[in-house]
Each structure stands twice: as C-alpha cells, then as structure tokens.
Amino acid sequence: MTSRPLIIAPSVLAADLGRIDEEAERIKKSGAEWVHIDVMDGHFVPNISFGTNMVRTLRKVMGDVTLDVHLMIEQPDRYARDFVEAGADCLSVHLEARHTVSRTLDLIREMGCRAGLAINPPTLFKHAVPLLPKIQQLLLMTVNPGFGGQAFLSEVLPKIREAREVILRQNYDVDITVDGGIGEDTVRPCVSAGANILVAGTALFRQPDLTQAVANLRKSAQSATVSG
Ligand code: DX5
Ligand code: ZN
C-alpha cells in the first residue's frame, strides 16, 4: 500500500461515445478524481480510438476534472503540443514508441503538463529507471495495450512492487498508475503492491450506476493490505 492518495480514473474508451455529453455528466457526478483518455493510432497498437477533438470536448464539459491522456501512438513528440493545447493535464507516452523518450518528457513538462511514462507488460522496469526524475507518473500496463475489456495480467504485480520500492528508496515524486483489467477484485493486489492511480473502463461503465461503481472500486482499493 502507498501513502499517496488513491485516484480513480474512469477510462472513456468504455463509455457510450454516442452520448459523450451525458457520459461526461455521469463521470463528473461519480466522485472519480480523474478521467482517462486513451488515444490509439492504429500503428503503435492495432486499434484506432480518438484524438485531440475528444480531449477538447471533455475539457469543455468536465470543468476542472483532471484529464489524464494516454498516448498509445508512434512519434508522440509530434503530437504532444496539440494534446496539451487541447486541454490535457497529464500526458503519458510509451517507452516502446518511436521517439526520443527523454526529450518528449522534457517537452511535456516545459508546457506545464504532468509527464507520464507508460510501459507495456513485457517491458522491464529497469528501462524506466533512468527516466524517473523526468516524470510525475509511471503507468504500468496490466494488459497489452489496444483494447478495453481484456483480462488483467497478474504477472505485472512484481513490477509494481519493484517500481514502488525504487521510487520510495530514491524519494522520487512519482505516482504509479495501473491500466487494464482493473476492477473490484484486481484492484486490491495492485494497491497492495504500490499503485495509487487506478484506471478502469469496462468494470465501471458496464454498471448502470457509475457513482456506486466508483464507490465500490474505492472501497475495494482501500481494503488492500500492505504487501512485502
Ligand atoms: C487499454 C487502455 C486502457 C483501457 C482499460 O489499451 O490503455 O485504458 O481503456 O480498459 P479496461 O478497464 O476495460 O481494461
Ligand atoms: Zn489507458
């Protein structure tokens, strides 16, 4: 368990995009702290979702809710500025994408945005270590990126623990995000291992009462016990 505040970030990928205004209202009233926006380009991942328009729309309707934008795209350095100008508060880019990662992270921070580094399940944590001084959040994918509704990969848990240990030991000001297959059952081991930003799509939006779903997820996260 971590001493950092728990943050719940519903992923709009799982919302009803045909009724985005109503869905935004539902998220706003749900008690969730953040909103997670998955941008997919059909190259870095085999799926296409949405771009800056979605961020701009949500910025307009969500008030001051933090917009957490997850770029699953190649060459994120080319598009970072557009997403910040559209209203992103946090921008996470992948270590595995085609760009000079440290330079992209600098660019994001220079624009006054929170910088996040995302890594896929097979990528070892040691590759992220040199970049920890440049980021505010480390996003550990708990599914292979590209689609919502996939099963949580429990083999990522040791990586969460390892990241938590190094971040604590080195005293970095970095949140740990888990993304993919997060629900009431899977959130507990993630929080025990050290995650504090919890992204959830399907598990929240498939429930008719989003406020209740967020409350239940939070209760489950809070019941997590400290692990080794
Ligand atoms: C997956 C995305 C996730 C996705 C999570 O590539 O990065 O943010 O929306 O969806 P669920 O919670 O349905 O696994
Ligand atoms: Zn995501």
CSV table of C-alpha atoms and ligand atoms in Angstrom, one decimal:
chain,number,residue,atom,x,y,z
A,1,MET,CA,0.0,0.0,0.0
A,2,THR,CA,1.2,3.5,-0.7
A,3,SER,CA,0.9,6.7,1.3
A,4,ARG,CA,0.0,8.6,-1.9
A,5,PRO,CA,-3.7,9.5,-2.4
A,6,LEU,CA,-5.8,7.0,-4.3
A,7,ILE,CA,-7.1,8.4,-7.6
A,8,ILE,CA,-9.8,6.7,-9.6
A,9,ALA,CA,-9.7,7.4,-13.4
A,10,PRO,CA,-12.6,6.1,-15.4
A,11,SER,CA,-11.5,5.3,-19.0
A,12,VAL,CA,-13.8,6.9,-21.5
A,13,LEU,CA,-12.9,4.2,-24.1
A,14,ALA,CA,-15.6,2.1,-22.3
A,15,ALA,CA,-18.2,4.9,-22.2
A,16,ASP,CA,-21.1,5.3,-24.7
A,17,LEU,CA,-19.3,7.6,-27.1
A,18,GLY,CA,-22.6,8.4,-29.0
A,19,ARG,CA,-23.8,10.2,-25.8
A,20,ILE,CA,-20.5,11.8,-24.7
A,21,ASP,CA,-22.1,14.8,-23.1
A,22,GLU,CA,-24.3,12.6,-20.9
A,23,GLU,CA,-21.4,10.3,-20.1
A,24,ALA,CA,-19.3,13.3,-19.1
A,25,GLU,CA,-22.0,14.4,-16.7
A,26,ARG,CA,-22.2,10.9,-15.3
A,27,ILE,CA,-18.4,10.9,-14.7
A,28,LYS,CA,-18.5,14.3,-13.2
A,29,LYS,CA,-21.1,13.3,-10.6
A,30,SER,CA,-19.4,9.9,-9.9
A,31,GLY,CA,-16.9,11.0,-7.4
A,32,ALA,CA,-13.9,10.0,-9.6
A,33,GLU,CA,-11.0,12.3,-9.4
A,34,TRP,CA,-9.6,12.0,-12.9
A,35,VAL,CA,-10.8,10.9,-16.4
A,36,HIS,CA,-8.5,8.7,-18.5
A,37,ILE,CA,-8.5,9.2,-22.3
A,38,ASP,CA,-6.9,6.5,-24.5
A,39,VAL,CA,-5.5,7.8,-27.8
A,40,MET,CA,-4.7,5.0,-30.3
A,41,ASP,CA,-3.2,5.5,-33.8
A,42,GLY,CA,-3.6,2.1,-35.4
A,43,HIS,CA,0.2,1.8,-35.6
A,44,PHE,CA,1.6,1.6,-32.1
A,45,VAL,CA,-1.5,-0.5,-31.3
A,46,PRO,CA,-3.8,-2.4,-33.7
A,47,ASN,CA,-6.8,-0.1,-33.0
A,48,ILE,CA,-7.8,3.5,-33.6
A,49,SER,CA,-9.8,5.4,-31.0
A,50,PHE,CA,-9.9,9.2,-30.9
A,51,GLY,CA,-7.6,12.3,-30.9
A,52,THR,CA,-7.4,15.9,-29.8
A,53,ASN,CA,-11.2,16.5,-30.5
A,54,MET,CA,-12.1,14.2,-27.7
A,55,VAL,CA,-9.8,16.0,-25.3
A,56,ARG,CA,-11.1,19.4,-26.3
A,57,THR,CA,-14.7,18.2,-25.9
A,58,LEU,CA,-14.1,16.7,-22.5
A,59,ARG,CA,-12.1,19.8,-21.4
A,60,LYS,CA,-15.2,21.9,-22.2
A,61,VAL,CA,-17.7,19.7,-20.4
A,62,MET,CA,-15.7,18.3,-17.5
A,63,GLY,CA,-14.9,21.5,-15.6
A,64,ASP,CA,-11.7,21.2,-13.6
A,65,VAL,CA,-11.6,17.4,-13.6
A,66,THR,CA,-8.0,16.2,-14.4
A,67,LEU,CA,-7.7,14.9,-17.9
A,68,ASP,CA,-5.2,12.0,-18.0
A,69,VAL,CA,-4.3,11.4,-21.6
A,70,HIS,CA,-2.6,8.1,-22.5
A,71,LEU,CA,-0.9,8.3,-25.9
A,72,MET,CA,-0.7,4.8,-27.5
A,73,ILE,CA,0.8,6.3,-30.6
A,74,GLU,CA,4.1,6.3,-32.6
A,75,GLN,CA,6.1,9.6,-32.6
A,76,PRO,CA,4.2,11.1,-29.6
A,77,ASP,CA,6.7,14.0,-29.7
A,78,ARG,CA,5.0,15.2,-32.9
A,79,TYR,CA,1.6,15.4,-31.2
A,80,ALA,CA,2.3,16.3,-27.6
A,81,ARG,CA,1.8,20.0,-28.0
A,82,ASP,CA,-1.6,19.5,-29.7
A,83,PHE,CA,-2.8,17.4,-26.8
A,84,VAL,CA,-1.6,19.9,-24.2
A,85,GLU,CA,-3.3,22.7,-26.1
A,86,ALA,CA,-6.5,20.7,-26.3
A,87,GLY,CA,-6.6,20.6,-22.5
A,88,ALA,CA,-4.6,17.5,-21.3
A,89,ASP,CA,-3.4,17.9,-17.6
A,90,CYS,CA,-1.3,14.7,-17.8
A,91,LEU,CA,0.2,13.2,-20.8
A,92,SER,CA,1.7,9.7,-20.8
A,93,VAL,CA,3.8,8.4,-23.6
A,94,HIS,CA,5.1,4.9,-24.2
A,95,LEU,CA,8.7,3.9,-23.7
A,96,GLU,CA,8.3,1.4,-26.6
A,97,ALA,CA,7.1,4.1,-29.1
A,98,ARG,CA,9.3,5.6,-31.8
A,99,HIS,CA,10.7,8.9,-30.3
A,100,THR,CA,13.5,10.1,-28.1
A,101,VAL,CA,11.6,9.5,-24.8
A,102,SER,CA,13.6,11.8,-22.6
A,103,ARG,CA,13.2,14.7,-25.0
A,104,THR,CA,9.4,14.1,-25.3
A,105,LEU,CA,9.1,14.1,-21.5
A,106,ASP,CA,11.1,17.3,-21.3
A,107,LEU,CA,8.8,18.9,-23.9
A,108,ILE,CA,5.7,17.8,-21.9
A,109,ARG,CA,7.0,19.3,-18.7
A,110,GLU,CA,8.1,22.5,-20.4
A,111,MET,CA,4.5,23.0,-21.5
A,112,GLY,CA,3.4,22.9,-17.8
A,113,CYS,CA,1.8,19.4,-18.1
A,114,ARG,CA,2.3,16.4,-15.9
A,115,ALA,CA,4.5,13.9,-17.7
A,116,GLY,CA,3.8,10.2,-17.6
A,117,LEU,CA,5.8,7.3,-18.8
A,118,ALA,CA,3.9,4.2,-19.8
A,119,ILE,CA,5.4,0.7,-20.2
A,120,ASN,CA,3.8,-2.5,-21.7
A,121,PRO,CA,3.6,-5.7,-19.7
A,122,PRO,CA,6.7,-7.3,-21.3
A,123,THR,CA,8.9,-4.2,-20.8
A,124,LEU,CA,11.2,-4.4,-17.8
A,125,PHE,CA,11.0,-1.7,-15.1
A,126,LYS,CA,14.8,-1.2,-15.3
A,127,HIS,CA,14.4,0.5,-18.6
A,128,ALA,CA,12.2,3.2,-17.0
A,129,VAL,CA,14.5,3.9,-14.0
A,130,PRO,CA,16.7,6.5,-15.7
A,131,LEU,CA,13.6,8.4,-16.7
A,132,LEU,CA,12.1,8.6,-13.2
A,133,PRO,CA,13.5,12.1,-12.5
A,134,LYS,CA,11.6,13.4,-15.5
A,135,ILE,CA,8.1,12.1,-14.7
A,136,GLN,CA,5.2,12.6,-12.3
A,137,GLN,CA,3.6,9.2,-13.1
A,138,LEU,CA,4.6,5.8,-14.2
A,139,LEU,CA,1.9,4.0,-16.0
A,140,LEU,CA,2.2,0.2,-15.8
A,141,MET,CA,0.0,-1.5,-18.3
A,142,THR,CA,-1.7,-4.5,-16.8
A,143,VAL,CA,-3.0,-5.7,-20.2
A,144,ASN,CA,-1.3,-5.5,-23.6
A,145,PRO,CA,-2.5,-2.1,-24.9
A,146,GLY,CA,-5.0,-1.6,-27.7
A,147,PHE,CA,-8.4,-2.7,-26.4
A,148,GLY,CA,-10.6,-2.3,-23.4
A,149,GLY,CA,-12.2,-5.3,-21.7
A,150,GLN,CA,-9.2,-7.6,-21.6
A,151,ALA,CA,-8.2,-9.8,-18.6
A,152,PHE,CA,-5.8,-8.4,-16.0
A,153,LEU,CA,-2.3,-9.8,-16.2
A,154,SER,CA,-1.2,-10.7,-12.7
A,155,GLU,CA,2.4,-11.2,-13.8
A,156,VAL,CA,2.8,-7.4,-13.7
A,157,LEU,CA,2.3,-7.3,-9.9
A,158,PRO,CA,6.1,-7.9,-9.1
A,159,LYS,CA,6.9,-5.0,-11.4
A,160,ILE,CA,4.5,-2.7,-9.5
A,161,ARG,CA,6.3,-3.7,-6.2
A,162,GLU,CA,9.7,-3.2,-7.8
A,163,ALA,CA,8.7,0.3,-9.0
A,164,ARG,CA,7.2,1.2,-5.6
A,165,GLU,CA,10.4,0.1,-3.8
A,166,VAL,CA,12.8,2.1,-6.1
A,167,ILE,CA,10.5,5.2,-6.1
A,168,LEU,CA,10.4,5.2,-2.3
A,169,ARG,CA,14.1,4.4,-1.9
A,170,GLN,CA,15.2,7.2,-4.3
A,171,ASN,CA,12.5,9.6,-2.9
A,172,TYR,CA,11.0,10.3,-6.4
A,173,ASP,CA,7.7,12.3,-6.5
A,174,VAL,CA,6.1,9.7,-8.9
A,175,ASP,CA,2.6,8.2,-8.8
A,176,ILE,CA,2.1,4.6,-10.0
A,177,THR,CA,-0.8,4.0,-12.4
A,178,VAL,CA,-2.3,0.7,-13.3
A,179,ASP,CA,-4.3,0.4,-16.5
A,180,GLY,CA,-6.1,-2.6,-18.0
A,181,GLY,CA,-8.5,-5.2,-16.5
A,182,ILE,CA,-8.8,-3.2,-13.2
A,183,GLY,CA,-12.0,-4.0,-11.2
A,184,GLU,CA,-13.1,-4.7,-7.7
A,185,ASP,CA,-11.1,-8.0,-7.5
A,186,THR,CA,-7.9,-7.0,-9.3
A,187,VAL,CA,-7.5,-3.5,-7.8
A,188,ARG,CA,-6.6,-4.9,-4.4
A,189,PRO,CA,-3.3,-6.7,-5.2
A,190,CYS,CA,-2.3,-3.6,-7.3
A,191,VAL,CA,-2.8,-1.2,-4.4
A,192,SER,CA,-1.1,-3.6,-2.1
A,193,ALA,CA,1.8,-3.7,-4.5
A,194,GLY,CA,2.0,0.1,-4.5
A,195,ALA,CA,-0.3,1.5,-7.3
A,196,ASN,CA,-2.3,4.6,-6.4
A,197,ILE,CA,-3.8,5.8,-9.7
A,198,LEU,CA,-6.4,3.3,-10.8
A,199,VAL,CA,-7.7,3.4,-14.4
A,200,ALA,CA,-10.8,1.4,-15.0
A,201,GLY,CA,-13.1,1.2,-18.1
A,202,THR,CA,-15.2,-1.9,-18.6
A,203,ALA,CA,-15.6,-2.7,-14.9
A,204,LEU,CA,-17.1,0.8,-14.2
A,205,PHE,CA,-19.1,1.6,-17.3
A,206,ARG,CA,-20.8,-1.8,-17.5
A,207,GLN,CA,-22.6,-1.0,-14.3
A,208,PRO,CA,-25.8,1.1,-14.6
A,209,ASP,CA,-24.8,3.3,-11.5
A,210,LEU,CA,-21.4,4.8,-12.2
A,211,THR,CA,-21.3,6.6,-8.8
A,212,GLN,CA,-21.9,3.3,-7.0
A,213,ALA,CA,-19.3,1.5,-9.2
A,214,VAL,CA,-16.7,4.2,-8.4
A,215,ALA,CA,-17.5,3.9,-4.7
A,216,ASN,CA,-17.3,0.1,-4.7
A,217,LEU,CA,-13.9,0.2,-6.5
A,218,ARG,CA,-12.6,2.8,-4.0
A,219,LYS,CA,-13.8,0.6,-1.1
A,220,SER,CA,-12.1,-2.4,-2.5
A,221,ALA,CA,-8.9,-0.4,-3.1
A,222,GLN,CA,-8.9,1.0,0.4
A,223,SER,CA,-9.3,-2.5,1.8
A,224,ALA,CA,-5.9,-3.5,0.3
A,225,THR,CA,-3.3,-4.5,2.8
A,226,VAL,CA,0.4,-3.8,2.7
A,227,SER,CA,2.4,-6.4,0.9
A,228,GLY,CA,6.1,-7.3,1.2
B,1,DX5,C1,-6.0,-0.3,-23.0
B,1,DX5,C2,-6.2,1.1,-22.4
B,1,DX5,C3,-7.0,1.1,-21.2
B,1,DX5,C4,-8.4,0.6,-21.3
B,1,DX5,C5,-8.8,-0.1,-20.0
B,1,DX5,O1,-5.2,-0.3,-24.1
B,1,DX5,O2,-5.0,1.7,-22.2
B,1,DX5,O3,-7.0,2.4,-20.6
B,1,DX5,O4,-9.3,1.6,-21.5
B,1,DX5,O5,-9.9,-0.7,-20.2
B,1,DX5,P1,-10.4,-1.8,-19.2
B,1,DX5,O6,-10.6,-1.2,-17.9
B,1,DX5,O7,-11.8,-2.2,-19.9
B,1,DX5,O8,-9.5,-3.0,-19.3
B,2,ZN,ZN,-5.0,3.7,-21.0
